[in-house]
Coordinates of C-alpha atoms in Angstrom, one line a residue:
X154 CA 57.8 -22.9 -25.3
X155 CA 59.8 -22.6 -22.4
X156 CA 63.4 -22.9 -24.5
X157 CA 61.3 -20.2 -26.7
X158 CA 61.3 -18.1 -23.4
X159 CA 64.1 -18.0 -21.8
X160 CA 65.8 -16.9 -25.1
X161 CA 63.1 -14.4 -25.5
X162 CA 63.9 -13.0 -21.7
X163 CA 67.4 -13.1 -22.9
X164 CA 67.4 -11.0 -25.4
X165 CA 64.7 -8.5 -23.6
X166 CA 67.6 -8.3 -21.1
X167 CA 70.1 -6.9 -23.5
X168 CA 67.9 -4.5 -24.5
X169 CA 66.9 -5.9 -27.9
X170 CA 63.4 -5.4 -28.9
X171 CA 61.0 -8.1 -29.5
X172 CA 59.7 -8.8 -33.0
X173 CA 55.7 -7.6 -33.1
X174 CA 52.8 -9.7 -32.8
X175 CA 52.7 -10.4 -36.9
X176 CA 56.5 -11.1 -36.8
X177 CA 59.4 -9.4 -36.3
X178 CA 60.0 -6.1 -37.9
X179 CA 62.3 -2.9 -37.6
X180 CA 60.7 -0.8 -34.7
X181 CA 59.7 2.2 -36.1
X182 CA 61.0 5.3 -34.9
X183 CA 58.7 6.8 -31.8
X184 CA 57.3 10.5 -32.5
X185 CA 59.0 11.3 -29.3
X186 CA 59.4 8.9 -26.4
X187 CA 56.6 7.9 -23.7
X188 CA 55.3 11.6 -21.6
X189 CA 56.8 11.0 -18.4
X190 CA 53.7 12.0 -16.0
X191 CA 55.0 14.0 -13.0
X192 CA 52.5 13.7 -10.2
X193 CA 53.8 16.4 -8.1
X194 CA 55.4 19.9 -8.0
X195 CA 59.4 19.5 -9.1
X196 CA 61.2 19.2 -5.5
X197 CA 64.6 19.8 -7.0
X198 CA 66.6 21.3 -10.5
X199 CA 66.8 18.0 -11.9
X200 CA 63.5 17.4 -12.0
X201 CA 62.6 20.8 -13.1
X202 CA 64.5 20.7 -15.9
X203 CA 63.0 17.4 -17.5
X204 CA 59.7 19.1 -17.2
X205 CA 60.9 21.7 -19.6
X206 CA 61.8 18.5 -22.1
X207 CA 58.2 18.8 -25.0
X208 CA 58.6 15.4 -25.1
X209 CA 58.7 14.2 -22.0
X210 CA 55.7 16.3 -20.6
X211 CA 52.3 17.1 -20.9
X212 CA 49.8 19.0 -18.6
X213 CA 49.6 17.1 -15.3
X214 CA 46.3 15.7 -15.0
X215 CA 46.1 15.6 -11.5
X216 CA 45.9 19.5 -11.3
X217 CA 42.1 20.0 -11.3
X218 CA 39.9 22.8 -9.1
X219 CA 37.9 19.9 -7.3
X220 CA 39.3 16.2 -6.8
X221 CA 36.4 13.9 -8.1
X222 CA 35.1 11.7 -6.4
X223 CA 36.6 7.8 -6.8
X224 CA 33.8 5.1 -6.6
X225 CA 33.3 1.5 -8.2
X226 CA 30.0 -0.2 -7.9
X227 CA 29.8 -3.0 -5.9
X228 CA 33.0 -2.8 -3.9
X229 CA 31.5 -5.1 -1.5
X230 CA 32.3 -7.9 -4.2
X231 CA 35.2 -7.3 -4.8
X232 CA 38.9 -8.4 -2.6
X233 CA 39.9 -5.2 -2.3
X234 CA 38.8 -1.9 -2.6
X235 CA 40.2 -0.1 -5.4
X236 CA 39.5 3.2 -4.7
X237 CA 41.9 3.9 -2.0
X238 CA 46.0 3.4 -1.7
X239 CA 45.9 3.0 1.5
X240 CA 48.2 0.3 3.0
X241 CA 50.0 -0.5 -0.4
X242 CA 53.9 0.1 0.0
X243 CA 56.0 0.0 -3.4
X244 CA 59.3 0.5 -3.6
X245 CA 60.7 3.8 -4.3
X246 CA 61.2 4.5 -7.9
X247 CA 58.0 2.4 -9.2
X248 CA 57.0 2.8 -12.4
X249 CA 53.8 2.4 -14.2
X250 CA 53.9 2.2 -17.6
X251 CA 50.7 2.6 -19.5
X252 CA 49.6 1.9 -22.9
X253 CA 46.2 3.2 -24.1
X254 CA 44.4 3.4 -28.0
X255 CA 44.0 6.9 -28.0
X256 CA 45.4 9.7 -26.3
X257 CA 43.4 12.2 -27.6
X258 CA 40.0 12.4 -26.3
X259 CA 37.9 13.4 -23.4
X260 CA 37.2 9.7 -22.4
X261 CA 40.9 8.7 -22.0
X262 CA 41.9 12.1 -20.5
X263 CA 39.9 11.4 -17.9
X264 CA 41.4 8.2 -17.6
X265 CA 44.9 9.7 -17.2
X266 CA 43.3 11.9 -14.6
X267 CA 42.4 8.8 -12.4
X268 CA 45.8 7.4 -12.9
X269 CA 47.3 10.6 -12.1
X270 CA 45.6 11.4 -8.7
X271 CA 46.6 7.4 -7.6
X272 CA 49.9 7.5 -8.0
X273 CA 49.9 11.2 -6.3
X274 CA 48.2 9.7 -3.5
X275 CA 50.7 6.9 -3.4
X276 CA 53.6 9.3 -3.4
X277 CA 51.6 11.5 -0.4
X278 CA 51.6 8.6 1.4
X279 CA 54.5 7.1 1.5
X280 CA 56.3 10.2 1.5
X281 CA 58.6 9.6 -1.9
X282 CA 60.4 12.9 -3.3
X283 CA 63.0 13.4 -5.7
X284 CA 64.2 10.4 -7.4
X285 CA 62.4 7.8 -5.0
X286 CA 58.7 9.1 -6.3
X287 CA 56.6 6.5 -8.2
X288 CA 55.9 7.9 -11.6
X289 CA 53.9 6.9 -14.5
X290 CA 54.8 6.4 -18.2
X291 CA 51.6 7.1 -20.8
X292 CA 51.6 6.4 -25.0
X293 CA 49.2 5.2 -27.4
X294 CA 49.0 4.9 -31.5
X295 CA 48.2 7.7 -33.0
X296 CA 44.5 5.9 -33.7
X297 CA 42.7 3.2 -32.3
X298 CA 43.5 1.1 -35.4
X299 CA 47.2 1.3 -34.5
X300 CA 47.8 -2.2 -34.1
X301 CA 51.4 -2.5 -35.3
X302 CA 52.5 1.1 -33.4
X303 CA 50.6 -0.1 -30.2
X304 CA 53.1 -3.0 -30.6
X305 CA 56.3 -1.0 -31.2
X306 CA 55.4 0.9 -27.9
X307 CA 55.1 -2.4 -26.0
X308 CA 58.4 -3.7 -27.2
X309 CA 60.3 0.1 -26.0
X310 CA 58.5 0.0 -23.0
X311 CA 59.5 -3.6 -21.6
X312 CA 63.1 -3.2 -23.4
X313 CA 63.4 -0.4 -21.2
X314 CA 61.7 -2.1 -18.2
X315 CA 64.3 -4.9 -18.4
X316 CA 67.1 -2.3 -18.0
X317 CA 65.4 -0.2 -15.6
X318 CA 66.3 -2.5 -12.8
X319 CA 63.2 -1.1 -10.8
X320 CA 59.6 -2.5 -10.4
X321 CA 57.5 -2.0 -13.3
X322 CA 54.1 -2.7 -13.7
X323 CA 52.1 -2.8 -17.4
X324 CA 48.7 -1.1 -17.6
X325 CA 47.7 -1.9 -21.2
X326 CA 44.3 -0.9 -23.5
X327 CA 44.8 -3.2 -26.4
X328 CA 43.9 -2.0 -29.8
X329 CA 43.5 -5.2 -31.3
X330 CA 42.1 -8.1 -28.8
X331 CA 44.3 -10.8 -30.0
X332 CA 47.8 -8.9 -30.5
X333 CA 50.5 -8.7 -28.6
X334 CA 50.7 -12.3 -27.0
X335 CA 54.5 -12.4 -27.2
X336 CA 54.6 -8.9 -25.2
X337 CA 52.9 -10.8 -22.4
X338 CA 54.7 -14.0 -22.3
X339 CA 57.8 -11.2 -22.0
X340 CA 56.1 -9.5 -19.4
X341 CA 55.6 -12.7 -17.2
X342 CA 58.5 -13.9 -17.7
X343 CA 60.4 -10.8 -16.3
X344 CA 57.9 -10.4 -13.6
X345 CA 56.0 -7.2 -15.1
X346 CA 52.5 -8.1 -13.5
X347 CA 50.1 -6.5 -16.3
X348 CA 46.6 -4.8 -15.4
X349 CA 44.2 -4.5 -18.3
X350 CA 42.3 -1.7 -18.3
X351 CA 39.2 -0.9 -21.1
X352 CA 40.3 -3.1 -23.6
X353 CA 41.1 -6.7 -23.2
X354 CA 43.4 -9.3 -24.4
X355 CA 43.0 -13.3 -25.2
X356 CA 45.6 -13.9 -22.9
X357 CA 45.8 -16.0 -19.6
X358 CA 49.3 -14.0 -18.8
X359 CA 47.1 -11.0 -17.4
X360 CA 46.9 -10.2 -13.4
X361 CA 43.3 -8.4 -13.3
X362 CA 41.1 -6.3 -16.2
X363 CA 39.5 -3.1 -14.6
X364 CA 36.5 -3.0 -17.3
X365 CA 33.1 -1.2 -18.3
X366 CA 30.6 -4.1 -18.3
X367 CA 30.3 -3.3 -22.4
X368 CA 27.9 -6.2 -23.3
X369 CA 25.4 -4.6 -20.3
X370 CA 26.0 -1.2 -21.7
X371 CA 25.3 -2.2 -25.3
X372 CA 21.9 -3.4 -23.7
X373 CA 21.6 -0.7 -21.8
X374 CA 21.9 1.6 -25.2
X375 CA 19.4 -0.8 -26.9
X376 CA 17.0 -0.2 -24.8
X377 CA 17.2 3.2 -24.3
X378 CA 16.9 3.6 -28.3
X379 CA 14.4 1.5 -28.4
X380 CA 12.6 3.7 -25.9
X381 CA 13.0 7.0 -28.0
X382 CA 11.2 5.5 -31.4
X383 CA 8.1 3.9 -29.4
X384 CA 9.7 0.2 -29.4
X385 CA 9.0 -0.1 -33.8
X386 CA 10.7 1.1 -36.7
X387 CA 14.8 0.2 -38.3
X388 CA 17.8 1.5 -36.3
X389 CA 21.7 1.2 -36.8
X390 CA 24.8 1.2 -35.4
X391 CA 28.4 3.3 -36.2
X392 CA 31.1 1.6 -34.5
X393 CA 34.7 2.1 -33.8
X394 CA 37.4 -0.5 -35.0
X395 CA 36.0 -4.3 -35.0
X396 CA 39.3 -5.6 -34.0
X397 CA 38.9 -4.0 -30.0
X398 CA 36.9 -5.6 -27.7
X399 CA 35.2 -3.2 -26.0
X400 CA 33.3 -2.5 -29.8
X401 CA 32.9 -6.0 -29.9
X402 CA 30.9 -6.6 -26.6
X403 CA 28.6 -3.0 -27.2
X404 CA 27.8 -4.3 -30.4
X405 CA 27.1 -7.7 -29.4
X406 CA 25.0 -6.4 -26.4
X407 CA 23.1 -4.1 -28.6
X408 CA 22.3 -6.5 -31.3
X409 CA 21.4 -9.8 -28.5
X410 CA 19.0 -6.8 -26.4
X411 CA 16.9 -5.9 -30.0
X412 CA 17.1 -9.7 -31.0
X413 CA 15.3 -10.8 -27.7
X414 CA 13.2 -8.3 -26.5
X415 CA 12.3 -6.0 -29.3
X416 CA 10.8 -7.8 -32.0
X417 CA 9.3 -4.9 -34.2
X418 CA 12.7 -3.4 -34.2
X419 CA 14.9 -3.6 -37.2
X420 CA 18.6 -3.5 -37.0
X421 CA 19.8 -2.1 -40.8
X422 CA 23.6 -2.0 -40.4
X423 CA 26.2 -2.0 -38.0
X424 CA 28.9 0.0 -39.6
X425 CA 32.5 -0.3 -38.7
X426 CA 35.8 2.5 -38.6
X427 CA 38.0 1.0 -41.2
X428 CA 41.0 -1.2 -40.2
X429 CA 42.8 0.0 -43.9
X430 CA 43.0 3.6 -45.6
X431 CA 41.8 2.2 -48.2
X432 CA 38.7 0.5 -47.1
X433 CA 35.4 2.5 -47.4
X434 CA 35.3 5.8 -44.5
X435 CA 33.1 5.4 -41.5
X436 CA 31.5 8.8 -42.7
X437 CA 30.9 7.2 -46.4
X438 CA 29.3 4.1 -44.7
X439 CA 26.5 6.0 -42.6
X440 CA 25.6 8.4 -44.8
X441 CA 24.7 5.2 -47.6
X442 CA 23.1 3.9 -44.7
X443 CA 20.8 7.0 -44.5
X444 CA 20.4 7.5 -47.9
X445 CA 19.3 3.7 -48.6
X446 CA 17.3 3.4 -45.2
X447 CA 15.1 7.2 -45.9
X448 CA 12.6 5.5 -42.6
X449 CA 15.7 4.8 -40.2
X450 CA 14.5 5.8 -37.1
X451 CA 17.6 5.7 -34.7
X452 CA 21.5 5.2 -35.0
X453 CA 23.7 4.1 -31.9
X454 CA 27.1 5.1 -31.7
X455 CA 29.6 3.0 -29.6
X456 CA 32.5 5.5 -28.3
X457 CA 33.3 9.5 -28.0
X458 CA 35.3 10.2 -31.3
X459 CA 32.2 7.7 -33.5
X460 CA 29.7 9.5 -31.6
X461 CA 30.6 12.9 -32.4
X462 CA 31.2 12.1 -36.2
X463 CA 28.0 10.6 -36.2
X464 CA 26.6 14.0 -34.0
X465 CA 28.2 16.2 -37.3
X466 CA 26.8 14.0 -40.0
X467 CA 22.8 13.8 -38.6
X468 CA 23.1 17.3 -38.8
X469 CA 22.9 17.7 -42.3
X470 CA 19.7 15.2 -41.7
X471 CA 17.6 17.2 -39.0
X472 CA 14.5 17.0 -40.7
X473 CA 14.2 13.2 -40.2
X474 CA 14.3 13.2 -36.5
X475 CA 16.4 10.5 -36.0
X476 CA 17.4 9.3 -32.5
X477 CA 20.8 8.7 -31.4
X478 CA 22.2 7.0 -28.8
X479 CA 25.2 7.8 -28.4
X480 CA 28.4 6.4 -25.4
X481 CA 30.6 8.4 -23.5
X482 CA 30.4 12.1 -23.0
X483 CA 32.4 15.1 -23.5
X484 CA 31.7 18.7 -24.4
X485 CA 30.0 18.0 -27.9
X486 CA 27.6 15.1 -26.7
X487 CA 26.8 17.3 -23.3
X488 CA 25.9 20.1 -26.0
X489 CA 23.6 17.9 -28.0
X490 CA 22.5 16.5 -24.9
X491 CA 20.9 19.9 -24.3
X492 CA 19.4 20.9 -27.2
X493 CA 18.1 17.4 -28.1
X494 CA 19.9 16.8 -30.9
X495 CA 21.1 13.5 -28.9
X496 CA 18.8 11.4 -26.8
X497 CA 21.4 10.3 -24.3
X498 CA 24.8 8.4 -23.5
X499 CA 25.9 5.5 -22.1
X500 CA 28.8 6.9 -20.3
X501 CA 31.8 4.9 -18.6
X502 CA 33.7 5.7 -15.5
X503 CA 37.1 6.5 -17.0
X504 CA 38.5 8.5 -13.8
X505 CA 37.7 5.8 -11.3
X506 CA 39.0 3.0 -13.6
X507 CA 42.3 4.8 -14.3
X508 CA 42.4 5.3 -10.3
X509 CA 41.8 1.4 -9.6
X510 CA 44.3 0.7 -12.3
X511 CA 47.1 1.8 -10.3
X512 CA 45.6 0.2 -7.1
X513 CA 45.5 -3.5 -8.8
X514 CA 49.0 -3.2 -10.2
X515 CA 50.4 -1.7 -6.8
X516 CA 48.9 -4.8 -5.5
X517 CA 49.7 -7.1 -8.1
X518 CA 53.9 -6.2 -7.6
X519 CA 53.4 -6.5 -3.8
X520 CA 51.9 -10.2 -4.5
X521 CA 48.8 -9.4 -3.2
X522 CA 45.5 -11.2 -4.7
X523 CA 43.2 -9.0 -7.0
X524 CA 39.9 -9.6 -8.7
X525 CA 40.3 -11.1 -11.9
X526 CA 37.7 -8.3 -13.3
X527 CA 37.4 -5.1 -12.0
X528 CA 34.0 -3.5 -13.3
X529 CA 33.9 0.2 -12.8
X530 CA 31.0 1.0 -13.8
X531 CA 28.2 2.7 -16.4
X532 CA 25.3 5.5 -16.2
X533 CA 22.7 6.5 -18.4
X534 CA 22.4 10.1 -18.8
X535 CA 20.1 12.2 -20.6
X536 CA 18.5 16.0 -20.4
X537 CA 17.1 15.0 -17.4
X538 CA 19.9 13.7 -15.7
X539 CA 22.6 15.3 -17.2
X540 CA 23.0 18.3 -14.9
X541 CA 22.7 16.3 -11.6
X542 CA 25.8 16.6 -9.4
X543 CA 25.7 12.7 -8.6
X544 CA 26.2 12.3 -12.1
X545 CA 28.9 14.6 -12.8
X546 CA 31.8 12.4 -12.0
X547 CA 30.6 10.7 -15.2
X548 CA 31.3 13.7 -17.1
X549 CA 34.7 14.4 -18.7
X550 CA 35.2 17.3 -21.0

């Protein structure tokens, strides 16, 4: 292994791209290279002018009418607090470089909002302009079952890291839980400290996981369902990709809380997004579930994008009353939320775990220690709750 690696470094040095995590392949060509996240108003031409670049810029998230509010629940047990910068000097020209599933939705645009605001207020501090201003990199697949894309990204980003000759630090939301080992080992072996955030990685190579308890918050939702149909009657679940762990743990908390403390409730299905085009649809797969189950009294969906599908298919069902559960929460579950369409969410806290992110690699390149699990955080909200301001840095839209 360590002959294997020093090659592997090697070659990573010279700017040739690793092979993937199912072998080595041609990288495919990028739909435009990583959005290159400036986190504060140009300070000179240069700069200005690669913010006209479409593909190197998108809205900066750290513009917003009222900063929200950073918290992580129990801080105290944690050995540091990751919800402030302060005291953490990089060196000028730090880059993080992050890797997510999805790009798309609510959940991780709030996310890139956390990320955004830490590595504003790292550049505030420390007073970095111009070229010496620590800067963030941001891709993901075009879909959470991206597993060989996600790959391809990994291999530009540390074949660019390698020739960067600058401090780099990997902030990664792996689509498939089991991927991208040799990415790692190249990571580690070039000193690239890598945070986890969302979704993990069997890997021992990673420096700290900032993470949603999910297997609590699959309980959480199985209770809470379980509350709405009067503790009797058969339920289900939609889920996103199998392959991620975060689906893994909600379903596995979900299905453990029903098995042990709800004995006249039924679980019917759990239903799956498909890993193949030409596997059955997640759509096809919940409506047979509601045409063979005509008694189903509640469905659980386990992210934004499944719980909105699921939101637009029980509508063509509304005279069956079904309870959902749903997790996460943007403008179409707050909706539902408020005409009772949807008995609640399970929601994350996306902009405080993009925020501590930054803060454990910062701390990770200094060689400082970090906790080996970060959890930021869940809330249950509902019509009651909703609408409370103590709740609204829960809310991303």
């Amino acid at each position: 292994m360590r002959k294997r690696k020093k090659m592997l470094a090697v070659l990573l040095a010279a700017g040739v791209l690793l092979a993937g995590c199912g072998g080595k392949k041609e990288q495919k060509e990028q739909d435009g290279s990583l959005e290159e996240q400036k986190t504060e108003e140009a300070v000179d031409s240069q700069e200005e002018q690669e913010e006209e670049e479409p593909a190197q810029v998108t809205e900066e998230p750290g513009e917003q009418d009222e900063e929200k509010e950073i918290t992580i629940p129990e801080q105290e047990g944690l050995v540091a607090d990751y919800t402030s910068v302060e005291g953490l000097n990089l060196e000028p020209g730090t880059q993080f470089a992050v890797v997510v599933t999805n790009k798309d939705s609510g959940y991780w645009e709030a996310v890139k909002e956390g990320i955004s605001q830490a590595v504003d207020d790292l550049n505030e501090m420390l007073d970095y302009r111009g070229s010496d201003k620590i800067q963030f990199l941001y891709d993901a697949p075009k879909d959470e079952v991206g597993v060989n894309e996600q790959v391809d990204i990994l291999d530009s980003v540390l074949t660019e890291a390698a020739l960067a000759g600058k401090p780099y630090v990997l902030c990664l939301a792996a689509v498939d839980m089991s991927s991208c080992e040799a990415q790692l080992e190249t990571a580690s072996m070039n000193q690239i400290p890598v945070i986890i955030l969302d979704s993990g990685v069997e890997s021992e190579l990673v420096n700290a996981s900032c993470v949603t308890n999910n297997y609590g918050a699959g309980q959480e939702a199985a209770r809470r369902l379980c509350e709405r149909i009067g503790d009797s009657g058969v339920i289900a679940v939609a889920a996103h990709t199998s392959l991620s762990e975060t689906s893994k743990d909600r379903v596995q908390g979900f299905t453990d809380e029903i098995t042990a403390n709800h004995p006249d409730v039924s679980l019917a299905q759990v239903s799956y997004e498909p890993a193949a085009e030409e596997e059955e649809t997640l759509e096809d797969q919940i409506r047979q579930v509601l045409d063979t189950y005509p008694d189903l009294k509640g469905y659980f969906a386990t992210n934004e994008e499944v719980s909105e599908q699921l939101l637009s298919i029980l509508d063509d069902y509304q005279d069956r009353q079904i309870q959902m559960v749903g997790f996460d929460v943007g403008k179409d579950q707050i909706d539902a939320i408020h005409d009772g369409r949807e008995a609640g969410v399970v929601c994350q806290n996306p902009y405080g775990m993009g925020y501590a992110t930054v803060v454990a690699g910062a701390r990770a390149l200094m060689g400082l220690d970090n906790s080996a699990v970060i959890n930021t955080g869940y809330q249950w909200l509902d019509q009651s709750t909703i609408d409370l301001e103590e709740n609204q840095k829960y809310i991303y839209e």
